[in-house]
C-alpha cells in the first residue's frame, strides 16, 4: 500500500484514479452476443450457456418445485439471518414512500406528482466467485414495495446447471417467481430483447463483471434504463487516532476481497496510524480464503496522510467513494462536509459490512467516481414520477394570457390557440 503524505490538490486527480477499465475491447464481443440473442433467442442462449457456463440446458426457467427444493438446502441459521435482513431492508425502503402533495401555483392552477411503478424490471444476480444472495434483497424488496408488475431474475448456473440455493431461497422470500438460469452478457441480452422464454423488461438492475457492464451499456442504446454505471467495488476509510487499527484493516480487506480490480483507500492524520493499519492488513490477509484476490486488490490501493482533516474532506469529495467509512470520534461533524459518496458509515461501530447485508440501506451503489452525480438504488429507482395539473375556469383566465404571449414569441401558434379558443368560449 503506497503512502502519500499531505498531497496538494494538484495531485488529487492522480490519486483518485481507479484501476484501469478498458471496456472498449469487450464491446465488439458483447455486441455480437447481444445481436445473436436478439436474432436467435433461446437457441443462442443455450449455445452461450454451454460455452461460457459449461452446462447444457434445455430449459432456463426455474420452477416452483426446484426453488422449494433449493430452499430446503439452506441452513436454518442462514434463513433466519436473511429474514432479519429482509425486514430491515423493507423498513428502510417503505419509509421512502411519499404522499401526494398538491400545490396551487396560482389561484385555480393545481399541480402535483404521483409515483407509478415501472411495470417490468430485470434483476441480474452474480453467482460466480461469490453468490450474491444479498443483492436479491437489495433489488427485489424495493421492486416489491414499488409494485412492479413483473420482476425477472437472472443468475448464472453452476456446472451442474443449478443456481445457488441461497439465491433461490431469497428470491422466493421476496416473491420473485420468474427466475432464469442465465448469466453474463447473454442474460442481459435476453432481458433486453425478450425471447420465447425470457420476458423483455424496461429497466435493468444489478452488478456484474465487465461483460455484464458493457451489455448494460449497450442495452441503454436499445432504449432500456439501467440502475447506474458500474465499476469494481471500492471503499475509503477515514481513521483518526481513536480508531482501532485491526478494525480499520478488516474494513479495508472486506472490500479488497471482492475482486482483483477493487480499490481500498485509507485516509488518516498520522503516518504512524497508516503504518499500524498496514501491519494489521498484512497480518489479517494471511487468514483470508480469498487471499489471492485481496492481494491483487491491495496493489491498487493507497494510504493518504492529511494532518488537517479539512484537507482530507476535500480529497474525499474529489474521490467520491462508493463506500465511505468514518471511523472517527466526530464522524457526524465530518460527514457534514461530505458531498460525494454512495453510502456513509458513521463511527467506530459501523463496519461497511452491515450496509452490505442487513442494516436496511441499499448496497447497490455508484462506483468509479459516479457518486459525484448518481445516488444508490432506492425505492425511487423502481418508480416513475408522473406530474399532473388541473385548471379551473378562473385558473385558465389568470394563466392563459401568459401562455399566449410565450407561445407567440416561440411562433407556436397552435399552442397559443389551444388557450385562446377556450378563453373566447368563456
Tab-separated table of C-alpha atoms in Angstrom:
chain	number	residue	atom	x	y	z
A	1	UNK	CA	0.000	0.000	0.000
A	2	UNK	CA	1.642	3.225	-1.154
A	3	UNK	CA	1.514	6.121	1.309
A	4	UNK	CA	1.217	9.789	0.327
A	5	UNK	CA	1.784	12.474	2.941
A	6	UNK	CA	-0.093	15.782	2.664
A	7	UNK	CA	-0.662	15.634	-1.106
A	8	UNK	CA	-1.728	19.003	-2.501
A	9	UNK	CA	-4.931	19.409	-4.559
A	10	UNK	CA	-2.923	19.481	-7.770
A	11	UNK	CA	-2.034	15.840	-7.133
A	12	UNK	CA	-5.539	14.673	-6.297
A	13	UNK	CA	-6.585	13.736	-9.833
A	14	UNK	CA	-3.801	11.173	-9.992
A	15	UNK	CA	-4.705	9.954	-6.502
A	16	UNK	CA	-8.348	9.338	-7.376
A	17	UNK	CA	-7.707	7.101	-10.375
A	18	UNK	CA	-9.214	3.663	-10.121
A	19	UNK	CA	-7.682	0.553	-11.687
A	20	UNK	CA	-7.905	0.973	-15.459
A	21	UNK	CA	-11.081	-0.358	-17.052
A	22	UNK	CA	-10.789	-0.538	-20.821
A	23	UNK	CA	-14.227	-1.821	-21.692
A	24	UNK	CA	-13.913	-0.809	-25.346
A	25	UNK	CA	-12.039	-4.039	-26.110
A	26	UNK	CA	-15.060	-6.037	-24.980
A	27	UNK	CA	-17.670	-4.066	-26.889
A	28	UNK	CA	-17.410	-5.970	-30.177
A	29	UNK	CA	-17.657	-9.331	-28.403
A	30	UNK	CA	-20.622	-8.288	-26.272
A	31	UNK	CA	-22.377	-6.610	-29.178
A	32	UNK	CA	-22.135	-9.866	-31.146
A	33	UNK	CA	-23.691	-11.769	-28.230
A	34	UNK	CA	-26.491	-9.210	-27.936
A	35	UNK	CA	-27.258	-9.293	-31.651
A	36	UNK	CA	-27.290	-13.071	-31.813
A	37	UNK	CA	-29.662	-13.359	-28.846
A	38	UNK	CA	-31.913	-10.774	-30.496
A	39	UNK	CA	-31.989	-12.801	-33.702
A	40	UNK	CA	-31.920	-16.394	-32.442
A	41	UNK	CA	-33.477	-16.119	-28.997
A	42	UNK	CA	-33.367	-19.213	-26.805
A	43	UNK	CA	-31.169	-21.152	-29.252
A	44	UNK	CA	-28.422	-18.561	-28.810
A	45	UNK	CA	-28.885	-18.629	-25.040
A	46	UNK	CA	-28.449	-22.406	-24.963
A	47	UNK	CA	-25.266	-22.166	-27.008
A	48	UNK	CA	-23.742	-19.387	-24.912
A	49	UNK	CA	-24.665	-21.124	-21.652
A	50	UNK	CA	-22.896	-24.283	-22.818
A	51	UNK	CA	-19.880	-22.287	-23.983
A	52	UNK	CA	-19.470	-19.830	-21.102
A	53	UNK	CA	-21.020	-21.674	-18.131
A	54	UNK	CA	-20.061	-25.195	-19.144
A	55	UNK	CA	-23.526	-26.695	-18.873
A	56	UNK	CA	-26.147	-27.664	-21.460
A	57	UNK	CA	-29.667	-26.599	-20.536
A	58	UNK	CA	-32.903	-27.282	-22.370
A	59	UNK	CA	-34.951	-25.063	-20.085
A	60	UNK	CA	-33.655	-21.928	-18.365
A	61	UNK	CA	-36.652	-21.335	-16.131
A	62	UNK	CA	-36.503	-22.458	-12.515
A	63	UNK	CA	-39.846	-23.914	-11.450
A	64	UNK	CA	-41.524	-23.604	-8.071
A	65	UNK	CA	-40.619	-27.170	-7.064
A	66	UNK	CA	-36.934	-26.610	-7.839
A	67	UNK	CA	-36.987	-23.355	-5.886
A	68	UNK	CA	-38.533	-25.092	-2.868
A	69	UNK	CA	-36.045	-27.967	-3.083
A	70	UNK	CA	-33.171	-25.477	-3.151
A	71	UNK	CA	-34.652	-23.523	-0.248
A	72	UNK	CA	-34.749	-26.725	1.806
A	73	UNK	CA	-30.954	-26.935	1.436
A	74	UNK	CA	-30.363	-23.551	3.082
A	75	UNK	CA	-29.320	-23.864	6.740
A	76	UNK	CA	-31.901	-22.564	9.196
A	77	UNK	CA	-29.435	-20.112	10.727
A	78	UNK	CA	-28.819	-18.529	7.331
A	79	UNK	CA	-32.554	-18.376	6.641
A	80	UNK	CA	-33.076	-16.510	9.897
A	81	UNK	CA	-30.289	-14.076	9.015
A	82	UNK	CA	-31.775	-13.430	5.562
A	83	UNK	CA	-35.214	-12.865	7.087
A	84	UNK	CA	-33.812	-10.340	9.565
A	85	UNK	CA	-32.008	-8.516	6.778
A	86	UNK	CA	-35.167	-8.509	4.665
A	87	UNK	CA	-37.195	-6.914	7.468
A	88	UNK	CA	-34.628	-4.139	7.856
A	89	UNK	CA	-34.397	-3.505	4.107
A	90	UNK	CA	-38.208	-3.396	3.916
A	91	UNK	CA	-38.461	-0.987	6.833
A	92	UNK	CA	-35.936	1.424	5.361
A	93	UNK	CA	-37.348	1.344	1.832
A	94	UNK	CA	-41.009	1.606	2.908
A	95	UNK	CA	-40.044	4.820	4.691
A	96	UNK	CA	-39.071	6.230	1.289
A	97	UNK	CA	-42.694	6.211	0.110
A	98	UNK	CA	-44.026	9.729	-0.243
A	99	UNK	CA	-47.562	11.060	-0.068
A	100	UNK	CA	-49.121	13.086	-2.871
A	101	UNK	CA	-48.874	16.813	-2.243
A	102	UNK	CA	-50.942	19.149	-4.378
A	103	UNK	CA	-49.592	22.684	-4.868
A	104	UNK	CA	-51.624	25.666	-6.034
A	105	UNK	CA	-49.110	27.666	-8.062
A	106	UNK	CA	-51.683	30.438	-8.567
A	107	UNK	CA	-55.424	30.605	-7.930
A	108	UNK	CA	-57.159	27.856	-9.890
A	109	UNK	CA	-53.905	26.163	-11.030
A	110	UNK	CA	-53.105	22.963	-9.158
A	111	UNK	CA	-50.049	20.753	-9.776
A	112	UNK	CA	-48.815	17.534	-8.185
A	113	UNK	CA	-46.767	14.380	-8.707
A	114	UNK	CA	-47.713	10.721	-8.256
A	115	UNK	CA	-45.377	7.719	-8.290
A	116	UNK	CA	-46.118	4.814	-10.617
A	117	UNK	CA	-44.115	1.604	-10.577
A	118	UNK	CA	-42.023	0.568	-13.553
A	119	UNK	CA	-44.064	-2.363	-14.854
A	120	UNK	CA	-41.223	-4.727	-15.840
A	121	UNK	CA	-37.799	-4.857	-14.217
A	122	UNK	CA	-34.887	-7.240	-14.650
A	123	UNK	CA	-32.542	-8.192	-11.810
A	124	UNK	CA	-29.103	-9.617	-12.513
A	125	UNK	CA	-27.590	-11.529	-9.588
A	126	UNK	CA	-23.942	-12.615	-9.923
A	127	UNK	CA	-23.229	-16.189	-8.917
A	128	UNK	CA	-19.553	-16.708	-9.706
A	129	UNK	CA	-16.834	-16.457	-7.076
A	130	UNK	CA	-19.392	-15.122	-4.562
A	131	UNK	CA	-23.129	-15.874	-4.969
A	132	UNK	CA	-24.637	-12.528	-4.007
A	133	UNK	CA	-27.959	-13.570	-2.486
A	134	UNK	CA	-27.864	-10.306	-0.512
A	135	UNK	CA	-28.281	-8.424	-3.806
A	136	UNK	CA	-31.615	-10.193	-4.287
A	137	UNK	CA	-32.834	-8.422	-1.140
A	138	UNK	CA	-31.490	-5.069	-2.265
A	139	UNK	CA	-33.295	-5.237	-5.607
A	140	UNK	CA	-36.342	-7.442	-5.149
A	141	UNK	CA	-37.553	-5.831	-1.911
A	142	UNK	CA	-37.880	-2.269	-3.302
A	143	UNK	CA	-39.318	-3.682	-6.537
A	144	UNK	CA	-41.992	-5.410	-4.481
A	145	UNK	CA	-42.713	-2.312	-2.369
A	146	UNK	CA	-42.916	-0.146	-5.511
A	147	UNK	CA	-45.465	-2.525	-7.019
A	148	UNK	CA	-43.575	-3.602	-10.154
A	149	UNK	CA	-45.894	-5.973	-12.010
A	150	UNK	CA	-43.202	-8.232	-13.439
A	151	UNK	CA	-39.834	-8.971	-11.817
A	152	UNK	CA	-37.429	-11.117	-13.834
A	153	UNK	CA	-34.341	-12.531	-12.135
A	154	UNK	CA	-31.346	-13.997	-13.974
A	155	UNK	CA	-28.375	-15.659	-12.301
A	156	UNK	CA	-25.687	-17.877	-13.844
A	157	UNK	CA	-25.880	-21.659	-13.317
A	158	UNK	CA	-23.036	-23.731	-11.894
A	159	UNK	CA	-21.514	-26.709	-13.725
A	160	UNK	CA	-24.498	-28.837	-12.674
A	161	UNK	CA	-26.941	-26.287	-14.040
A	162	UNK	CA	-28.098	-25.011	-10.653
A	163	UNK	CA	-28.406	-21.549	-9.113
A	164	UNK	CA	-27.028	-21.254	-5.588
A	165	UNK	CA	-29.738	-22.345	-3.107
A	166	UNK	CA	-29.453	-19.141	-1.031
A	167	UNK	CA	-30.197	-17.039	-4.124
A	168	UNK	CA	-33.320	-19.097	-4.856
A	169	UNK	CA	-34.460	-19.031	-1.222
A	170	UNK	CA	-34.070	-15.258	-1.046
A	171	UNK	CA	-35.895	-14.790	-4.354
A	172	UNK	CA	-38.761	-16.928	-3.067
A	173	UNK	CA	-38.839	-14.935	0.173
A	174	UNK	CA	-39.137	-11.716	-1.849
A	175	UNK	CA	-41.934	-13.036	-4.050
A	176	UNK	CA	-39.895	-13.389	-7.252
A	177	UNK	CA	-41.287	-16.198	-9.411
A	178	UNK	CA	-39.692	-15.591	-12.826
A	179	UNK	CA	-36.184	-16.951	-12.295
A	180	UNK	CA	-33.825	-17.984	-15.083
A	181	UNK	CA	-30.516	-19.844	-15.114
A	182	UNK	CA	-28.710	-17.330	-17.269
A	183	UNK	CA	-25.519	-15.371	-16.723
A	184	UNK	CA	-23.201	-12.895	-18.372
A	185	UNK	CA	-23.971	-10.657	-21.309
A	186	UNK	CA	-26.389	-13.251	-22.716
A	187	UNK	CA	-28.639	-12.790	-19.672
A	188	UNK	CA	-28.665	-9.025	-20.174
A	189	UNK	CA	-29.427	-9.562	-23.875
A	190	UNK	CA	-32.336	-11.879	-23.040
A	191	UNK	CA	-33.921	-9.289	-20.736
A	192	UNK	CA	-33.217	-6.506	-23.240
A	193	UNK	CA	-34.895	-8.092	-26.260
A	194	UNK	CA	-37.015	-10.848	-24.767
A	195	UNK	CA	-37.075	-14.424	-26.052
A	196	UNK	CA	-39.695	-17.161	-26.182
A	197	UNK	CA	-38.693	-17.991	-22.598
A	198	UNK	CA	-37.382	-14.795	-21.015
A	199	UNK	CA	-39.592	-11.677	-20.849
A	200	UNK	CA	-38.356	-8.299	-22.062
A	201	UNK	CA	-38.042	-5.694	-19.308
A	202	UNK	CA	-37.984	-1.899	-19.163
A	203	UNK	CA	-35.151	-1.379	-16.670
A	204	UNK	CA	-32.128	-3.459	-15.665
A	205	UNK	CA	-30.599	-3.680	-12.198
A	206	UNK	CA	-27.663	-5.439	-10.636
A	207	UNK	CA	-23.874	-5.735	-10.581
A	208	UNK	CA	-21.750	-7.966	-12.748
A	209	UNK	CA	-18.399	-8.458	-14.402
A	210	UNK	CA	-17.022	-6.331	-17.241
A	211	UNK	CA	-19.088	-8.223	-19.847
A	212	UNK	CA	-22.294	-7.545	-17.923
A	213	UNK	CA	-21.328	-3.892	-17.535
A	214	UNK	CA	-20.788	-3.488	-21.280
A	215	UNK	CA	-24.034	-5.343	-22.036
A	216	UNK	CA	-25.977	-2.962	-19.785
A	217	UNK	CA	-24.384	-0.004	-21.564
A	218	UNK	CA	-25.443	-1.439	-24.930
A	219	UNK	CA	-28.929	-2.133	-23.574
A	220	UNK	CA	-29.260	1.587	-22.884
A	221	UNK	CA	-28.757	2.219	-26.597
A	222	UNK	CA	-31.788	-0.016	-27.188
A	223	UNK	CA	-33.960	2.212	-25.017
A	224	UNK	CA	-33.709	0.371	-21.707
A	225	UNK	CA	-32.942	2.155	-18.463
A	226	UNK	CA	-30.295	0.827	-16.086
A	227	UNK	CA	-29.747	1.402	-12.394
A	228	UNK	CA	-26.401	3.231	-12.801
A	229	UNK	CA	-22.975	2.929	-14.414
A	230	UNK	CA	-20.866	0.424	-12.513
A	231	UNK	CA	-17.256	-0.402	-11.888
A	232	UNK	CA	-15.356	-2.526	-9.367
A	233	UNK	CA	-16.255	-2.156	-5.704
A	234	UNK	CA	-14.330	0.311	-3.532
A	235	UNK	CA	-14.071	1.713	-0.025
A	236	UNK	CA	-12.423	4.758	1.511
A	237	UNK	CA	-11.827	4.659	5.273
A	238	UNK	CA	-11.114	7.787	7.320
A	239	UNK	CA	-9.498	6.753	10.583
A	240	UNK	CA	-8.483	9.031	13.434
A	241	UNK	CA	-6.263	8.225	16.420
A	242	UNK	CA	-9.149	6.600	18.278
A	243	UNK	CA	-9.884	4.072	15.549
A	244	UNK	CA	-8.678	0.560	16.343
A	245	UNK	CA	-6.217	-0.390	13.601
A	246	UNK	CA	-7.372	-4.011	13.486
A	247	UNK	CA	-10.938	-2.842	12.781
A	248	UNK	CA	-9.793	-0.458	10.052
A	249	UNK	CA	-7.718	-3.203	8.438
A	250	UNK	CA	-10.714	-5.536	8.434
A	251	UNK	CA	-12.823	-2.823	6.768
A	252	UNK	CA	-10.221	-2.384	4.048
A	253	UNK	CA	-9.899	-6.121	3.451
A	254	UNK	CA	-13.675	-6.588	3.312
A	255	UNK	CA	-13.655	-4.642	0.070
A	256	UNK	CA	-10.307	-5.916	-1.193
A	257	UNK	CA	-11.649	-9.481	-1.176
A	258	UNK	CA	-14.388	-8.564	-3.678
A	259	UNK	CA	-12.007	-8.872	-6.609
A	260	UNK	CA	-8.608	-8.126	-8.075
A	261	UNK	CA	-9.764	-4.801	-9.509
A	262	UNK	CA	-11.349	-3.448	-6.319
A	263	UNK	CA	-9.699	-0.468	-4.654
A	264	UNK	CA	-9.312	0.408	-0.976
A	265	UNK	CA	-8.072	3.764	0.320
A	266	UNK	CA	-7.062	4.790	3.832
A	267	UNK	CA	-7.167	8.435	4.878
A	268	UNK	CA	-5.720	9.351	8.261
A	269	UNK	CA	-3.971	12.216	10.027
A	270	UNK	CA	-0.719	10.494	11.022
A	271	UNK	CA	1.907	8.360	9.323
A	272	UNK	CA	2.085	6.217	12.441
A	273	UNK	CA	-1.595	5.257	12.100
A	274	UNK	CA	-1.110	4.444	8.402
A	275	UNK	CA	1.830	2.130	9.207
A	276	UNK	CA	-0.040	0.433	12.031
A	277	UNK	CA	-3.093	-0.223	9.856
A	278	UNK	CA	-0.902	-1.643	7.089
A	279	UNK	CA	0.718	-4.079	9.533
A	280	UNK	CA	-2.742	-5.240	10.578
A	281	UNK	CA	-3.794	-5.616	6.940
A	282	UNK	CA	-0.811	-7.845	6.230
A	283	UNK	CA	-1.479	-9.990	9.296
A	284	UNK	CA	-5.209	-10.445	8.591
A	285	UNK	CA	-4.665	-11.040	4.889
A	286	UNK	CA	-2.875	-14.317	5.602
A	287	UNK	CA	-6.034	-15.771	7.155
A	288	UNK	CA	-8.410	-14.995	4.282
A	289	UNK	CA	-9.682	-17.741	1.955
A	290	UNK	CA	-9.715	-15.122	-0.839
A	291	UNK	CA	-6.161	-14.025	-0.052
A	292	UNK	CA	-5.038	-14.105	-3.708
A	293	UNK	CA	-7.843	-11.797	-4.882
A	294	UNK	CA	-7.429	-9.443	-1.940
A	295	UNK	CA	-3.664	-9.231	-2.521
A	296	UNK	CA	-4.185	-8.123	-6.112
A	297	UNK	CA	-6.681	-5.517	-4.955
A	298	UNK	CA	-4.211	-4.155	-2.411
A	299	UNK	CA	-1.784	-3.491	-5.261
A	300	UNK	CA	-4.290	-0.841	-6.441
A	301	UNK	CA	-4.656	0.686	-3.008
A	302	UNK	CA	-3.086	3.504	-1.030
A	303	UNK	CA	-2.928	5.462	2.203
A	304	UNK	CA	-3.071	9.241	2.361
A	305	UNK	CA	-1.997	11.256	5.375
A	306	UNK	CA	-3.643	14.655	5.892
A	307	UNK	CA	-2.598	16.484	9.077
A	308	UNK	CA	-5.626	18.778	8.519
A	309	UNK	CA	-8.983	16.969	8.375
A	310	UNK	CA	-10.476	19.783	6.264
A	311	UNK	CA	-7.985	18.859	3.543
A	312	UNK	CA	-8.983	15.236	3.999
A	313	UNK	CA	-12.641	16.158	3.426
A	314	UNK	CA	-11.674	17.927	0.216
A	315	UNK	CA	-9.896	14.825	-1.027
A	316	UNK	CA	-12.807	12.549	-0.089
A	317	UNK	CA	-15.203	14.702	-2.115
A	318	UNK	CA	-12.773	14.605	-5.028
A	319	UNK	CA	-12.552	10.809	-4.834
A	320	UNK	CA	-16.352	10.318	-4.436
A	321	UNK	CA	-16.181	6.826	-2.927
A	322	UNK	CA	-18.806	4.144	-3.253
A	323	UNK	CA	-18.443	3.300	0.456
A	324	UNK	CA	-17.126	5.852	2.955
A	325	UNK	CA	-16.332	4.656	6.472
A	326	UNK	CA	-15.764	7.415	9.018
A	327	UNK	CA	-14.017	5.607	11.863
A	328	UNK	CA	-13.731	8.834	13.822
A	329	UNK	CA	-14.838	10.310	17.131
A	330	UNK	CA	-16.593	13.237	15.396
A	331	UNK	CA	-17.929	11.238	12.459
A	332	UNK	CA	-21.217	13.134	12.143
A	333	UNK	CA	-19.493	16.509	12.103
A	334	UNK	CA	-17.044	15.325	9.452
A	335	UNK	CA	-19.876	13.789	7.415
A	336	UNK	CA	-21.450	17.238	7.179
A	337	UNK	CA	-18.551	18.243	4.932
A	338	UNK	CA	-19.078	15.331	2.529
A	339	UNK	CA	-20.967	15.967	-0.700
A	340	UNK	CA	-19.950	12.969	-2.793
A	341	UNK	CA	-20.313	9.385	-1.548
A	342	UNK	CA	-22.531	6.405	-2.244
A	343	UNK	CA	-23.118	5.413	1.378
A	344	UNK	CA	-21.522	6.664	4.617
A	345	UNK	CA	-20.806	4.544	7.695
A	346	UNK	CA	-20.511	6.624	10.853
A	347	UNK	CA	-18.367	5.970	13.889
A	348	UNK	CA	-16.218	3.223	15.346
A	349	UNK	CA	-19.001	0.618	15.498
A	350	UNK	CA	-20.333	0.783	11.922
A	351	UNK	CA	-18.450	-1.510	9.542
A	352	UNK	CA	-19.346	-1.353	5.865
A	353	UNK	CA	-20.433	-4.999	6.059
A	354	UNK	CA	-23.654	-4.024	7.855
A	355	UNK	CA	-24.729	-1.990	4.837
A	356	UNK	CA	-23.784	-4.822	2.501
A	357	UNK	CA	-26.158	-7.158	4.266
A	358	UNK	CA	-28.601	-6.090	6.862
A	359	UNK	CA	-28.730	-2.527	8.246
A	360	UNK	CA	-31.524	-1.681	5.808
A	361	UNK	CA	-29.772	0.686	3.391
A	362	UNK	CA	-29.230	-0.449	-0.175
A	363	UNK	CA	-25.832	-1.827	-1.163
A	364	UNK	CA	-26.267	-1.179	-4.898
A	365	UNK	CA	-24.183	1.990	-5.086
A	366	UNK	CA	-22.336	4.182	-7.607
A	367	UNK	CA	-18.679	3.226	-8.051
A	368	UNK	CA	-15.733	4.541	-10.055
A	369	UNK	CA	-16.376	8.159	-9.038
A	370	UNK	CA	-20.000	8.167	-10.191
A	371	UNK	CA	-21.060	9.186	-6.678
A	372	UNK	CA	-20.384	12.705	-7.976
A	373	UNK	CA	-23.684	12.542	-9.851
A	374	UNK	CA	-25.539	9.311	-9.016
A	375	UNK	CA	-27.357	8.010	-5.959
A	376	UNK	CA	-27.527	4.404	-4.907
A	377	UNK	CA	-30.548	2.257	-5.660
A	378	UNK	CA	-33.638	3.182	-3.644
A	379	UNK	CA	-37.394	2.901	-3.922
A	380	UNK	CA	-37.228	5.813	-6.363
A	381	UNK	CA	-35.224	3.610	-8.749
A	382	UNK	CA	-38.282	1.416	-9.320
A	383	UNK	CA	-40.858	4.134	-9.942
A	384	UNK	CA	-41.533	6.988	-12.336
A	385	UNK	CA	-42.951	10.268	-11.135
A	386	UNK	CA	-45.897	11.444	-13.235
A	387	UNK	CA	-46.803	15.122	-12.989
A	388	UNK	CA	-50.413	16.311	-13.008
A	389	UNK	CA	-52.025	19.697	-13.462
A	390	UNK	CA	-55.644	20.769	-13.245
A	391	UNK	CA	-57.008	24.247	-14.023
A	392	UNK	CA	-60.342	25.724	-13.131
A	393	UNK	CA	-62.003	28.331	-15.342
A	394	UNK	CA	-60.529	31.033	-13.109
A	395	UNK	CA	-57.119	29.409	-13.343
A	396	UNK	CA	-57.090	29.434	-17.137
A	397	UNK	CA	-58.285	33.044	-17.201
A	398	UNK	CA	-55.378	34.027	-14.937
A	399	UNK	CA	-52.669	31.906	-16.560
A	400	UNK	CA	-53.870	31.855	-20.158
A	401	UNK	CA	-52.534	35.288	-21.250
A	402	UNK	CA	-49.044	34.353	-20.023
A	403	UNK	CA	-49.091	31.192	-22.123
A	404	UNK	CA	-50.414	33.059	-25.168
A	405	UNK	CA	-47.573	35.595	-25.036
A	406	UNK	CA	-44.902	32.915	-24.624
A	407	UNK	CA	-46.315	30.694	-27.382
A	408	UNK	CA	-46.460	33.600	-29.834
A	409	UNK	CA	-42.867	34.508	-29.016
A	410	UNK	CA	-41.808	30.970	-29.911
A	411	UNK	CA	-44.009	31.104	-33.046
A	412	UNK	CA	-46.031	28.091	-31.906
A	413	UNK	CA	-49.442	29.388	-32.847
A	414	UNK	CA	-51.397	26.189	-32.221
A	415	UNK	CA	-50.086	26.280	-28.665
A	416	UNK	CA	-51.473	29.798	-28.322
A	417	UNK	CA	-54.794	28.868	-29.881
A	418	UNK	CA	-55.273	25.899	-27.516
A	419	UNK	CA	-55.550	28.520	-24.798
A	420	UNK	CA	-57.176	31.357	-26.762
A	421	UNK	CA	-60.102	29.308	-28.084
A	422	UNK	CA	-61.007	28.198	-24.585
A	423	UNK	CA	-60.858	31.780	-23.282
A	424	UNK	CA	-63.056	33.015	-26.122
A	425	UNK	CA	-65.662	30.392	-25.232
A	426	UNK	CA	-65.915	31.517	-21.590
